[in-house]
Amino acid sequence: MAAAPAAGGTVRGRGAISFQRKAAAGSRLAAVAGTRPSVRHGQLLLSSGLPSLDCVLGGGVAVGTLLLIEEDKYGLYSNLLFKYFLAEGVVCGHDLFVASAKEHPDNILKELPAPLLDDTYRNELAEEATAVKSEDFEDSMKIAWRYQNLPKMEASPTTSTKFGHYYDVSKTMSPELFQSIKWHSFYLPEELSLQPEVKTCNVNSAYARLLQSIQRIIYQEGFDGSDPQKKQKNILRIGIQSLGSMLWGDDICSSDTPEDIHSLTKFLYVLRGLLRKSLSACIITVPSHLIQNKAIMERVTNLSDMVVGLESFIGSERETNPLYKDYHGLVHVHQIPRLNSLICDVSDTKDLAFRLKRKLFTIEWVQDNYLRQERNIYPAGFSYLLKQKDSAWGEGSLQHSTFLMSFLAKATAFASRLVRHSEPHKQTGSGRIRQTAELRMWCYGHRQEAPGLLVIST
Amino acid sequence: MQEEMAETKLKSISELLTLIVNLPTAVAKHFSKCRVLWTPKIHQGMSLTAAKERGQLVFLEGLKSCLDLLFGEKEKQSGQPSPLQFISESASNLKALFDFVRTSVTPAGSESWKGPVLLVDDLSVLLSLGATPVAVLDFIHYCRVTVCSQLKGNIVVLVHSNEDSEDEENELVVNSLCHHSDLILWVEGLATGFCKDVHGQIKIIRRASLELTAEQDLVQIYQYKIQDKNVTFFARGLSAAVL
């Protein structure tokens, strides 16, 4: 298939580099609008609509893969990501397929966010930046010097006008942009009334209909390369909203022992087969917080290529926590694909949070000082010193750094001795002999209590 | 990154006829992975597509077979049920899959392949597709009888497992496989969390014997780092970053 790079009959022996770099296949297809080949594995990448999410996913959503979003509690932010994905499709000229059991796809498409064009978004971002600067001016001084050099999560907006766009959530997309877009919709209540019964193959009938519909569109529109007449290749972006919820006729969200726990997983398996065979990519939102049986979510995660979970702070105690005041929720990345290479593009930073800054939605690396304060690794007296305003012990000061270094050195030396020798906390007199000893085998794993005696253990 | 324990059982890969039943991944990806892991010391850079043409390699691509089953044309090939037909049937036994394996593995008249190797990529997916754990274990048992005992070959099985997994069916299959296998490669992430230089550790458990003797299983632990086309193994604590 065009989307999958050619395996080639290359023989790889030591010294003979007859090795077909997959990027060769990718560059032929770069002619498709809105895509770019990945440098690592040569697959064609699409933008997810959110440049910071593209960074997290290792460049973007690869063609033929499935992106699963675990919804936050009220579905607000996951819905936003869903719309970003579709909006990106409109801006790039891709075809869309929108499936929902809740809202009519026409209404979903009417509410897509408007793209920020080159000149306007720069002003927007400048506005945001100045607002942020004035609030955080004092905060930025407190960040320890060693953290300032670490990379920021956001992609720079200046160059990526062709791949990855920024959107304004407060405005909706104008209908002119839809003129040239071909889109297909699947609204479950309509489909159930129209079509006669379909062959279900032991899958929930709503899922079966959806699969039939997707397969039909892929085949008829030639996304799977079955139509050699079609010169101009295009991408199909599929969006499925709230899969697994009760509206799809599945009871995994409403009962501990659902009738059929395999429907959703079978659906995902077959869907992935369809995606792999065609020039398409799919985003699915799943209300995972409602699924009682956690085994299902584990299987769903294993069957998807990329899984990103959103956890919003609404209603939780973190909403009023000053540590998280700049953010609206956390981002958990549960799965990243390993396409055509043994390693995956995982970024080093693990603590990600998102925020909706008036108009722009971004995913950022949470500054480490939040976590440090939560876990409180400082000794008690030092924290007191640190909290005082304008103290000489503030972060970034020389006293602070030297204290930290000596404190940590002593602490790790102590801790490593503790771990190595399984010594108890208290240092008694007779223990001193063994303190500096080599690793010994303690009988029964406990330290021998022999006060006053020097016992040489074997 | 989530911790993932992949476990495979393997005696010693004795090559030649290999059958790969590959469930979730696409053909190209699997071929390239296999090609990479066979270092030139053991093989002269074997090409899997060439092997497939020779008839040495039989590859069942689960995704494709499933699509053919569900969306294929109505004409049914006589006497050739799809290997994955358990998906569409209510009876969840994997007999059709086993028949496929058996016909592919037993050498036909003219061929002289010896020592078949059956590689199953991801048994856990079979559970997601509706097979009961007992059916999966039966399938593996039948395969073992055919491949290991009758044809003196080897089986390599990959399963997924999580430490605090709530998937009881999966844990059942994993535990049962552990008990029956001669060699277990237990791959997991580091207990202390993510590390850039050491991606995880692999525990190699070699069963001394499957009978009740006093010998202990031999356990070796190595750590690894995955690079783009290669994996380097080293003893614990001796990664390149430290030395």
XYZ file of C-alpha atoms in Angstrom:
701
model
C 0.000 0.000 0.000
C 1.182 3.460 -0.747
C 1.037 4.495 2.858
C 3.231 1.708 4.123
C 6.787 2.087 2.942
C 8.164 -0.523 0.625
C 9.738 -3.395 2.480
C 12.033 -4.046 -0.425
C 14.089 -7.110 -0.935
C 17.203 -5.611 0.528
C 19.810 -7.862 1.965
C 21.654 -6.351 4.821
C 24.999 -7.896 5.437
C 27.906 -6.527 7.319
C 29.568 -3.870 5.254
C 27.057 -3.908 2.438
C 24.814 -0.923 2.793
C 22.136 -1.839 0.320
C 19.656 -0.338 2.647
C 16.671 1.462 1.280
C 15.977 4.427 3.428
C 12.245 4.640 3.838
C 12.279 8.378 3.335
C 12.572 7.736 -0.379
C 9.073 6.349 -0.428
C 7.841 9.161 1.744
C 9.144 11.943 -0.452
C 7.094 10.700 -3.366
C 3.990 11.133 -1.323
C 4.935 14.469 0.165
C 2.952 15.937 -2.682
C -0.154 15.313 -0.625
C -1.117 18.551 1.022
C -0.718 18.918 4.724
C 1.659 16.049 5.228
C 5.353 15.632 5.683
C 7.524 12.538 5.869
C 8.993 11.705 9.222
C 12.764 11.858 9.417
C 12.965 8.905 11.703
C 10.937 6.271 10.011
C 9.872 7.748 6.729
C 6.175 7.460 7.345
C 3.921 10.227 6.256
C 2.828 12.427 9.117
C -0.253 14.566 9.537
C -0.692 17.350 11.991
C -3.153 16.718 14.767
C -4.245 20.335 14.713
C -2.282 21.200 17.809
C 1.452 21.774 17.249
C 2.315 21.013 20.867
C 0.475 17.702 20.649
C 2.430 16.948 17.484
C 5.617 17.364 19.483
C 4.374 14.985 22.124
C 3.428 12.401 19.536
C 6.804 12.527 17.877
C 6.136 14.819 14.946
C 2.501 14.192 14.224
C -0.072 11.533 13.529
C 1.261 8.989 11.064
C -0.946 8.076 8.150
C -2.691 4.803 8.817
C -2.676 5.108 12.574
C -5.236 5.575 15.249
C -5.157 8.318 17.857
C -7.259 7.626 20.891
C -8.119 10.385 23.328
C -9.321 9.421 26.763
C -11.911 11.995 27.593
C -11.712 14.216 30.624
C -14.566 14.135 33.047
C -16.938 16.467 31.231
C -15.638 15.937 27.758
C -14.863 19.604 27.245
C -11.204 19.478 26.338
C -11.323 16.206 24.466
C -14.047 17.693 22.295
C -11.726 20.558 21.617
C -8.949 18.247 20.477
C -11.454 16.426 18.289
C -12.416 19.677 16.607
C -8.816 20.717 16.154
C -8.120 17.504 14.283
C -11.024 18.071 11.932
C -10.247 21.760 11.506
C -6.716 20.873 10.476
C -8.210 18.589 7.860
C -10.289 21.424 6.466
C -7.350 23.802 6.304
C -5.165 21.222 4.558
C -7.860 20.196 2.140
C -8.276 16.635 3.361
C -11.522 14.709 3.216
C -13.409 14.263 6.437
C -15.518 11.506 7.889
C -17.279 12.435 11.099
C -19.184 9.894 13.147
C -21.167 10.642 16.244
C -24.063 9.251 18.173
C -24.583 12.385 20.197
C -24.426 15.402 17.924
C -25.214 15.604 14.287
C -21.961 15.859 12.327
C -23.273 18.931 10.524
C -23.420 20.742 13.834
C -19.986 19.542 14.808
C -18.572 20.904 11.578
C -20.293 24.227 12.063
C -18.431 24.708 15.303
C -14.880 24.125 14.166
C -12.422 26.749 15.386
C -11.200 29.329 12.933
C -7.581 29.123 11.849
C -5.230 31.892 12.747
C -3.565 33.187 9.616
C -0.001 34.363 9.524
C -0.454 38.004 10.329
C -3.248 37.702 12.836
C -1.829 34.925 14.939
C 1.393 36.681 15.512
C -0.543 39.488 17.120
C -2.577 37.014 19.114
C 0.484 35.278 20.403
C 2.164 38.553 21.198
C -0.899 39.533 23.190
C -0.831 36.308 25.077
C 2.858 36.575 25.691
C 2.686 40.040 27.192
C -0.214 39.083 29.423
C 1.679 36.098 30.646
C 4.867 38.054 31.122
C 3.350 40.597 33.428
C 1.880 37.923 35.677
C 4.870 35.665 35.693
C 7.569 38.261 35.896
C 8.285 37.579 39.506
C 7.781 33.859 39.079
C 10.319 33.618 36.316
C 12.992 34.959 38.609
C 12.403 32.118 41.022
C 12.982 29.378 38.538
C 16.351 27.869 39.191
C 18.894 28.714 36.574
C 19.389 25.178 35.512
C 15.803 24.834 34.364
C 15.797 27.815 32.110
C 17.833 26.126 29.472
C 15.537 23.202 29.006
C 13.472 23.189 25.824
C 9.975 24.507 25.759
C 7.240 22.261 24.485
C 5.591 24.615 22.047
C 6.703 24.572 18.459
C 7.687 27.979 17.207
C 4.866 29.411 15.165
C 6.934 31.341 12.692
C 7.849 28.622 10.241
C 5.142 25.994 10.407
C 2.514 27.503 8.201
C 2.318 24.436 6.025
C 2.311 21.789 8.699
C 0.422 22.531 11.848
C -1.740 25.552 12.283
C -3.021 27.540 15.199
C -6.684 27.984 15.840
C -8.783 30.528 17.628
C -11.298 28.808 19.822
C -13.431 31.875 20.261
C -14.287 32.128 16.561
C -15.837 29.539 14.305
C -14.555 28.645 10.912
C -16.113 30.525 8.072
C -18.163 28.462 5.636
C -16.025 29.485 2.666
C -13.274 27.184 3.814
C -15.666 24.280 3.496
C -16.401 24.867 -0.133
C -13.808 22.562 -1.552
C -13.918 19.981 1.190
C -15.612 16.680 0.718
C -16.965 15.324 3.930
C -19.008 12.319 4.949
C -21.043 11.941 8.045
C -22.368 9.099 10.131
C -25.022 10.020 12.619
C -26.131 6.909 14.425
C -29.832 7.654 14.994
C -30.237 8.360 11.281
C -28.314 5.306 10.226
C -30.306 3.021 12.440
C -33.534 4.130 10.880
C -32.332 4.105 7.294
C -30.405 0.933 6.734
C -31.742 -2.549 7.104
C -29.979 -4.991 9.367
C -26.349 -5.573 8.534
C -24.221 -8.617 9.041
C -22.880 -8.120 12.512
C -20.155 -10.748 12.968
C -20.693 -10.737 16.693
C -19.967 -7.052 16.991
C -22.390 -4.514 18.360
C -24.675 -3.500 15.505
C -23.841 0.201 15.733
C -20.138 -0.579 15.433
C -20.815 -2.952 12.571
C -22.685 -0.261 10.676
C -19.923 2.227 11.317
C -17.309 -0.194 10.037
C -19.351 -0.898 6.929
C -19.748 2.792 6.337
C -16.054 3.546 6.725
C -15.057 0.648 4.531
C -17.492 1.745 1.870
C -16.185 5.301 1.816
C -12.570 4.150 1.697
C -13.324 1.818 -1.159
C -15.554 4.110 -3.168
C -13.380 7.185 -2.859
C -10.269 5.238 -3.614
C -8.311 5.921 -0.455
C -6.988 2.395 -0.459
C -5.389 2.769 -3.840
C -7.889 0.492 -5.506
C -8.634 3.074 -8.163
C -5.565 3.539 -10.333
C -7.238 6.337 -12.281
C -7.039 8.679 -9.402
C -3.881 10.725 -9.732
C -4.398 13.215 -6.983
C -4.007 11.419 -3.685
C -5.737 12.760 -0.664
C -6.033 11.867 2.976
C -9.180 10.859 4.766
C -9.457 12.099 8.327
C -11.877 10.066 10.377
C -13.259 11.353 13.633
C -15.418 9.259 15.941
C -16.861 10.900 18.982
C -17.422 9.244 22.339
C -16.984 5.671 21.225
C -18.003 3.150 23.819
C -20.576 5.372 25.420
C -24.117 4.218 25.932
C -25.335 6.081 22.895
C -23.492 3.603 20.737
C -25.473 0.793 22.244
C -22.582 -0.476 24.296
C -23.025 -1.060 27.990
C -19.397 -1.057 29.064
C -19.829 2.400 30.531
C -22.858 1.550 32.555
C -22.294 -1.833 34.083
C -19.578 -3.810 35.802
C -20.310 -6.952 33.866
C -21.198 -5.862 30.385
C -22.890 -8.182 27.995
C -20.235 -8.121 25.368
C -16.814 -6.925 26.395
C -15.267 -7.714 23.043
C -17.272 -5.415 20.794
C -15.163 -2.342 21.304
C -11.867 -4.180 20.993
C -12.982 -6.008 17.864
C -14.102 -2.728 16.401
C -10.731 -1.132 17.066
C -8.906 -4.089 15.604
C -10.866 -4.043 12.373
C -10.661 -0.267 12.184
C -6.905 -0.412 12.477
C -6.873 -2.909 9.636
C -8.849 -0.491 7.491
C -6.589 2.408 8.406
C -3.423 0.514 7.638
C -4.708 -0.306 4.212
C -5.586 3.234 3.248
C -4.382 6.812 3.277
C -6.269 7.810 6.361
C -5.899 8.653 10.003
C -8.423 8.458 12.744
C -9.124 10.221 16.003
C -11.437 8.599 18.529
C -12.546 9.941 21.879
C -13.485 7.398 24.508
C -15.072 8.169 27.869
C -12.638 5.949 29.687
C -13.464 7.352 33.106
C -16.895 5.786 32.754
C -15.703 2.334 31.824
C -15.967 0.227 34.954
C -14.030 -2.753 33.769
C -10.428 -1.563 33.595
C -9.358 -4.628 31.667
C -11.173 -3.238 28.661
C -9.202 -0.002 28.761
C -5.950 -1.940 28.946
C -6.873 -3.912 25.859
C -8.031 -0.780 24.088
C -4.702 0.883 24.855
C -2.795 -2.087 23.493
C -4.834 -2.061 20.315
C -4.393 1.643 19.573
C -1.340 3.319 18.168
C -1.413 6.467 20.224
C -3.305 7.004 23.433
C -3.446 10.370 25.131
C -5.460 10.855 28.302
C -6.755 14.202 29.470
C -7.434 14.903 33.084
C -9.025 18.229 33.753
C -8.909 19.983 37.068
C -12.566 20.979 37.037
C -14.209 19.924 40.229
C -11.102 18.377 41.682
C -9.107 19.720 44.562
C -6.351 20.701 42.198
C -8.483 23.466 40.768
C -7.847 25.689 43.734
C -4.340 24.497 44.295
C -2.034 27.456 43.638
C 0.572 25.165 42.152
C -1.629 24.466 39.173
C -3.096 27.891 38.798
C -1.850 28.353 35.276
C -3.104 25.065 33.969
C -6.429 23.474 33.292
C -5.480 19.880 33.377
C -2.901 17.189 32.910
C -1.980 15.198 29.858
C -1.054 11.556 30.192
C 0.525 9.789 27.283
C -0.193 6.106 27.517
C 0.985 4.837 24.183
C 3.258 5.961 21.382
C 3.689 4.039 18.134
C 6.832 2.267 17.065
C 6.568 2.392 13.321
C 9.297 0.784 11.279
C 11.933 1.166 13.886
C 12.651 -0.355 17.238
C 12.545 2.904 19.066
C 9.744 5.352 19.421
C 9.858 9.114 19.445
C 9.268 9.723 23.064
C 10.166 13.057 24.462
C 12.146 13.167 27.656
C 9.674 15.234 29.573
C 6.976 13.252 31.232
C 4.940 15.775 33.151
C 2.651 17.437 30.697
C -0.210 19.777 31.373
C -2.533 21.735 29.147
C -4.081 25.117 29.362
C -6.597 27.077 27.423
C -5.117 30.533 27.270
C -8.101 32.659 26.347
C -8.019 31.551 22.737
C -5.199 29.114 22.311
C -4.929 25.611 23.652
C -1.436 24.406 24.423
C 0.208 21.418 25.989
C 3.261 22.210 28.014
C 5.834 20.696 30.194
C 4.995 21.430 33.780
C 7.852 23.285 35.352
C 9.609 21.078 37.771
C 9.380 23.422 40.683
C 5.691 22.557 41.008
C 6.480 18.945 41.512
C 9.294 19.688 43.855
C 7.071 21.636 46.119
C 4.493 18.904 46.062
C 6.907 16.221 47.013
C 8.791 18.371 49.459
C 12.223 16.917 49.238
C 13.791 19.769 51.099
C 14.616 19.324 54.769
C 12.226 21.110 57.046
C 14.403 23.994 58.068
C 15.441 24.747 54.550
C 11.906 24.997 53.268
C 11.252 27.629 55.883
C 14.181 29.655 54.695
C 13.099 29.301 51.114
C 9.594 30.506 51.706
C 10.656 33.847 53.069
C 10.468 36.675 50.664
C 13.752 37.937 49.273
C 15.692 35.520 51.325
C 19.297 34.978 50.462
C 18.427 31.326 50.096
C 16.161 31.849 47.166
C 16.541 29.704 44.124
C 19.234 30.755 41.780
C 21.407 32.117 44.526
C 24.843 30.714 45.130
C 24.113 29.828 48.740
C 21.122 27.832 47.597
C 23.074 25.832 45.081
C 25.997 25.049 47.322
C 23.739 24.071 50.144
C 21.777 21.803 47.850
C 24.882 20.165 46.516
C 26.385 19.382 49.877
C 23.056 18.350 51.328
C 22.287 16.030 48.479
C 25.764 14.544 48.516
C 25.470 13.727 52.193
C 21.963 12.419 51.799
C 22.805 10.107 48.940
C 25.891 8.797 50.653
C 23.865 8.054 53.748
C 21.066 6.500 51.778
C 23.331 4.335 49.711
C 25.042 3.021 52.785
C 21.661 2.295 54.216
C 20.569 0.387 51.196
C 23.796 -1.462 50.647
C 24.303 -2.683 54.141
C 20.684 -2.901 55.241
C 21.661 -0.981 58.255
C 19.112 0.352 60.680
C 18.682 4.040 61.088
C 20.359 4.374 64.417
C 24.081 4.161 64.506
C 24.979 2.234 67.639
C 28.483 1.805 68.931
C 29.046 -1.745 67.820
C 27.720 -0.992 64.400
C 30.544 1.329 63.532
C 32.866 -1.511 62.744
C 30.509 -2.805 60.100
C 29.633 0.592 58.738
C 32.609 0.791 56.504
C 32.778 -2.910 55.816
C 32.287 -4.560 52.505
C 29.011 -6.153 51.656
C 28.408 -9.005 53.985
C 25.782 -11.625 54.239
C 23.705 -11.020 57.278
C 22.247 -14.122 58.770
C 18.563 -14.305 58.140
C 18.698 -10.906 56.556
C 18.732 -9.129 59.901
C 21.579 -7.457 61.581
C 23.019 -9.483 64.397
C 22.491 -7.862 67.733
C 25.774 -8.334 69.517
C 26.513 -5.299 71.644
C 30.060 -5.212 72.820
C 31.125 -8.201 70.758
C 32.927 -8.064 67.468
C 31.348 -10.811 65.435
C 33.054 -11.673 62.221
C 30.370 -13.031 59.936
C 31.215 -15.085 56.924
C 5.705 5.537 29.200
C 3.706 2.668 30.485
C 5.517 -0.302 31.858
C 5.112 -3.230 29.629
C 6.202 -6.768 30.207
C 6.534 -8.810 27.064
C 7.244 -12.438 27.546
C 8.347 -14.924 24.967
C 9.304 -18.504 25.209
C 11.983 -19.931 23.020
C 14.348 -22.860 22.965
C 16.894 -22.045 20.386
C 15.889 -20.714 17.049
C 16.729 -23.518 14.726
C 15.712 -21.663 11.604
C 14.557 -22.718 8.271
C 10.843 -23.052 8.027
C 9.332 -20.175 9.905
C 5.712 -19.368 10.241
C 4.709 -16.023 11.554
C 1.182 -15.477 12.714
C 1.112 -11.780 13.077
C -1.921 -10.154 14.459
C -1.901 -6.422 14.898
C 0.951 -5.067 12.837
C 1.392 -4.541 9.150
C 3.586 -6.703 6.992
C 6.261 -4.178 6.157
C 6.882 -3.244 9.719
C 7.296 -6.771 10.868
C 9.639 -7.690 8.084
C 11.893 -4.801 8.809
C 11.996 -5.570 12.500
C 12.880 -9.189 11.905
C 15.562 -8.302 9.447
C 17.209 -6.012 11.899
C 17.324 -8.274 14.896
C 19.174 -11.082 13.168
C 22.733 -9.925 13.440
C 25.183 -10.814 10.702
C 27.043 -13.132 13.015
C 24.290 -15.662 12.981
C 22.791 -15.070 9.597
C 24.076 -13.503 6.468
C 21.466 -10.782 6.524
C 18.539 -12.892 5.609
C 15.851 -11.308 3.572
C 12.378 -12.187 4.615
C 10.676 -11.369 1.365
C 12.995 -13.743 -0.441
C 12.245 -16.377 2.147
C 8.564 -15.860 1.638
C 8.918 -16.420 -2.049
C 10.853 -19.603 -1.554
C 8.085 -20.940 0.561
C 10.315 -20.912 3.574
C 8.266 -18.289 5.324
C 4.554 -18.366 5.761
C 3.122 -15.161 7.066
C -0.406 -14.821 8.283
C -1.267 -11.196 8.592
C -4.076 -10.979 11.081
C -5.378 -7.586 10.078
C -5.651 -8.441 6.422
C -7.212 -11.803 7.064
C -9.766 -10.250 9.352
C -10.694 -7.644 6.785
C -11.106 -10.291 4.134
C -13.338 -12.186 6.453
C -15.580 -9.267 7.271
C -15.639 -7.326 4.053
C -14.606 -9.890 1.522
C -16.778 -10.884 -1.340
C -19.473 -13.362 -0.618
C -17.892 -16.235 -2.523
C -16.444 -18.649 -0.029
C -13.465 -20.744 -0.984
C -14.509 -24.302 -0.632
C -12.887 -26.170 2.186
C -10.813 -23.187 3.145
C -12.324 -21.470 6.117
C -10.598 -18.321 7.155
C -8.081 -18.860 9.959
C -9.651 -16.091 11.956
C -13.222 -17.118 11.573
C -13.641 -17.337 15.300
C -14.179 -13.607 15.230
C -17.439 -13.860 13.380
C -18.655 -17.058 14.897
C -20.066 -17.446 18.322
C -18.050 -20.579 19.018
C -14.782 -19.242 20.281
C -12.446 -22.102 19.577
C -9.365 -21.466 17.543
C -9.532 -24.686 15.587
C -9.467 -23.010 12.193
C -6.356 -21.105 13.185
C -4.694 -24.263 14.378
C -5.569 -26.060 11.146
C -3.921 -23.268 9.231
C -0.816 -23.534 11.365
C -0.674 -27.267 11.003
C -1.014 -27.293 7.241
C 1.640 -24.631 6.896
C 4.085 -26.273 9.237
C 3.932 -29.881 8.138
C 6.255 -30.211 5.180
C 4.574 -31.158 1.957
C 6.059 -33.940 -0.109
C 8.866 -32.236 -1.981
C 10.031 -29.794 0.619
C 12.810 -30.681 2.963
C 12.504 -28.036 5.623
C 13.375 -29.230 9.067
C 12.739 -27.836 12.470
C 9.890 -25.404 11.982
C 9.623 -22.315 14.120
C 6.268 -20.876 14.972
C 6.308 -17.226 15.983
C 3.113 -15.812 17.411
C 3.095 -12.071 17.721
C 0.831 -11.093 20.496
C -1.376 -13.746 21.915
C -3.073 -11.070 24.005
C -4.773 -9.764 20.892
C -6.584 -13.060 20.481
C -8.221 -12.438 23.826
C -9.317 -8.994 22.713
C -10.888 -10.525 19.657
C -13.204 -12.722 21.589
C -11.347 -15.964 22.215
C -11.705 -17.354 25.718
C -8.484 -17.943 27.675
C -9.114 -21.666 27.626
C -9.402 -21.626 23.858
C -6.127 -19.739 23.555
C -4.363 -22.180 25.849
C -5.815 -25.091 23.927
C -4.503 -23.597 20.724
C -1.021 -23.245 22.141
C -1.168 -26.753 23.499
C -2.126 -28.194 20.152
C 0.584 -26.167 18.454
C 3.135 -27.441 20.924
C 2.180 -31.017 20.312
C 2.463 -30.564 16.580
C 5.458 -28.300 16.313
C 7.599 -29.269 19.284
C 6.891 -32.915 19.850
C 6.035 -34.205 16.407
C 8.153 -32.000 14.208
C 10.928 -31.131 16.668
C 10.532 -27.440 16.154
C 10.237 -24.403 18.372
C 7.522 -21.989 19.313
C 7.978 -18.365 20.240
C 5.021 -16.593 21.748
C 4.687 -12.941 22.671
C 2.257 -11.787 25.340
C 1.651 -8.505 27.046
C 1.241 -8.132 30.738
C 1.067 -5.396 33.315
C 2.108 -5.565 36.916
C -1.127 -4.317 38.348
C -3.232 -5.451 35.503
C -6.922 -5.965 36.020
C -7.201 -8.115 32.980
C -7.643 -11.476 34.650
C -8.023 -13.437 31.470
C -4.724 -12.145 30.226
C -2.993 -12.920 33.495
C -4.383 -16.426 33.350
C -2.914 -17.003 29.923
C 0.408 -15.476 30.920
C 0.742 -17.555 34.084
C -0.149 -20.716 32.307
C 2.353 -20.054 29.552
C 5.025 -19.325 32.153
C 4.490 -22.692 33.711
C 4.762 -24.545 30.447
C 7.640 -22.822 28.800
C 11.277 -23.762 28.798
C 12.672 -20.306 28.417
C 11.092 -17.034 29.416
C 12.300 -13.620 28.340
C 10.692 -11.147 30.671
C 11.068 -7.609 29.461
C 10.062 -4.728 31.669
C 10.805 -1.114 32.277
C 12.983 0.001 35.128
C 11.340 0.012 38.529
C 12.673 3.481 39.190
C 11.008 5.040 36.193
C 11.971 6.391 32.823
C 15.620 6.710 31.945
C 17.101 7.948 28.726
C 20.096 5.629 28.690
C 18.621 2.440 30.009
C 15.267 1.661 28.568
C 14.535 -1.389 30.619
C 15.711 -4.734 31.743
C 15.297 -8.235 30.470
C 15.175 -11.263 32.717
C 16.054 -14.556 31.091
C 14.627 -17.479 32.988
C 15.829 -20.841 31.828
C 13.895 -23.739 33.164
C 16.171 -26.464 34.435
C 13.617 -29.092 33.810
C 9.905 -29.268 33.743
C 9.828 -32.109 36.174
C 10.045 -31.759 39.898
C 13.755 -31.902 40.468
C 15.811 -29.972 42.921
C 17.461 -27.852 40.257
C 16.696 -24.206 40.309
C 15.785 -22.204 37.285
C 18.637 -20.197 35.954
C 17.846 -16.501 36.022
C 19.926 -13.874 34.271
C 19.169 -10.205 34.242
C 20.448 -7.729 31.705
C 19.546 -4.183 30.922
C 19.077 -2.827 27.459
C 18.955 0.276 25.433
C 17.061 0.454 22.189
C 18.587 2.326 19.321
C 17.117 2.999 15.963
C 17.937 -0.330 14.376
C 19.618 -2.213 17.140
C 19.357 -3.138 20.777
C 22.371 -3.174 23.052
C 22.414 -5.354 26.138
C 24.662 -4.891 29.101
C 24.930 -6.028 32.687
C 23.009 -4.129 35.292
C 24.539 -0.839 36.182
C 27.040 -0.926 33.379
C 25.317 1.083 30.716
C 27.409 3.124 28.352
C 26.316 6.289 30.062
C 27.844 5.194 33.323
C 31.108 3.730 32.119
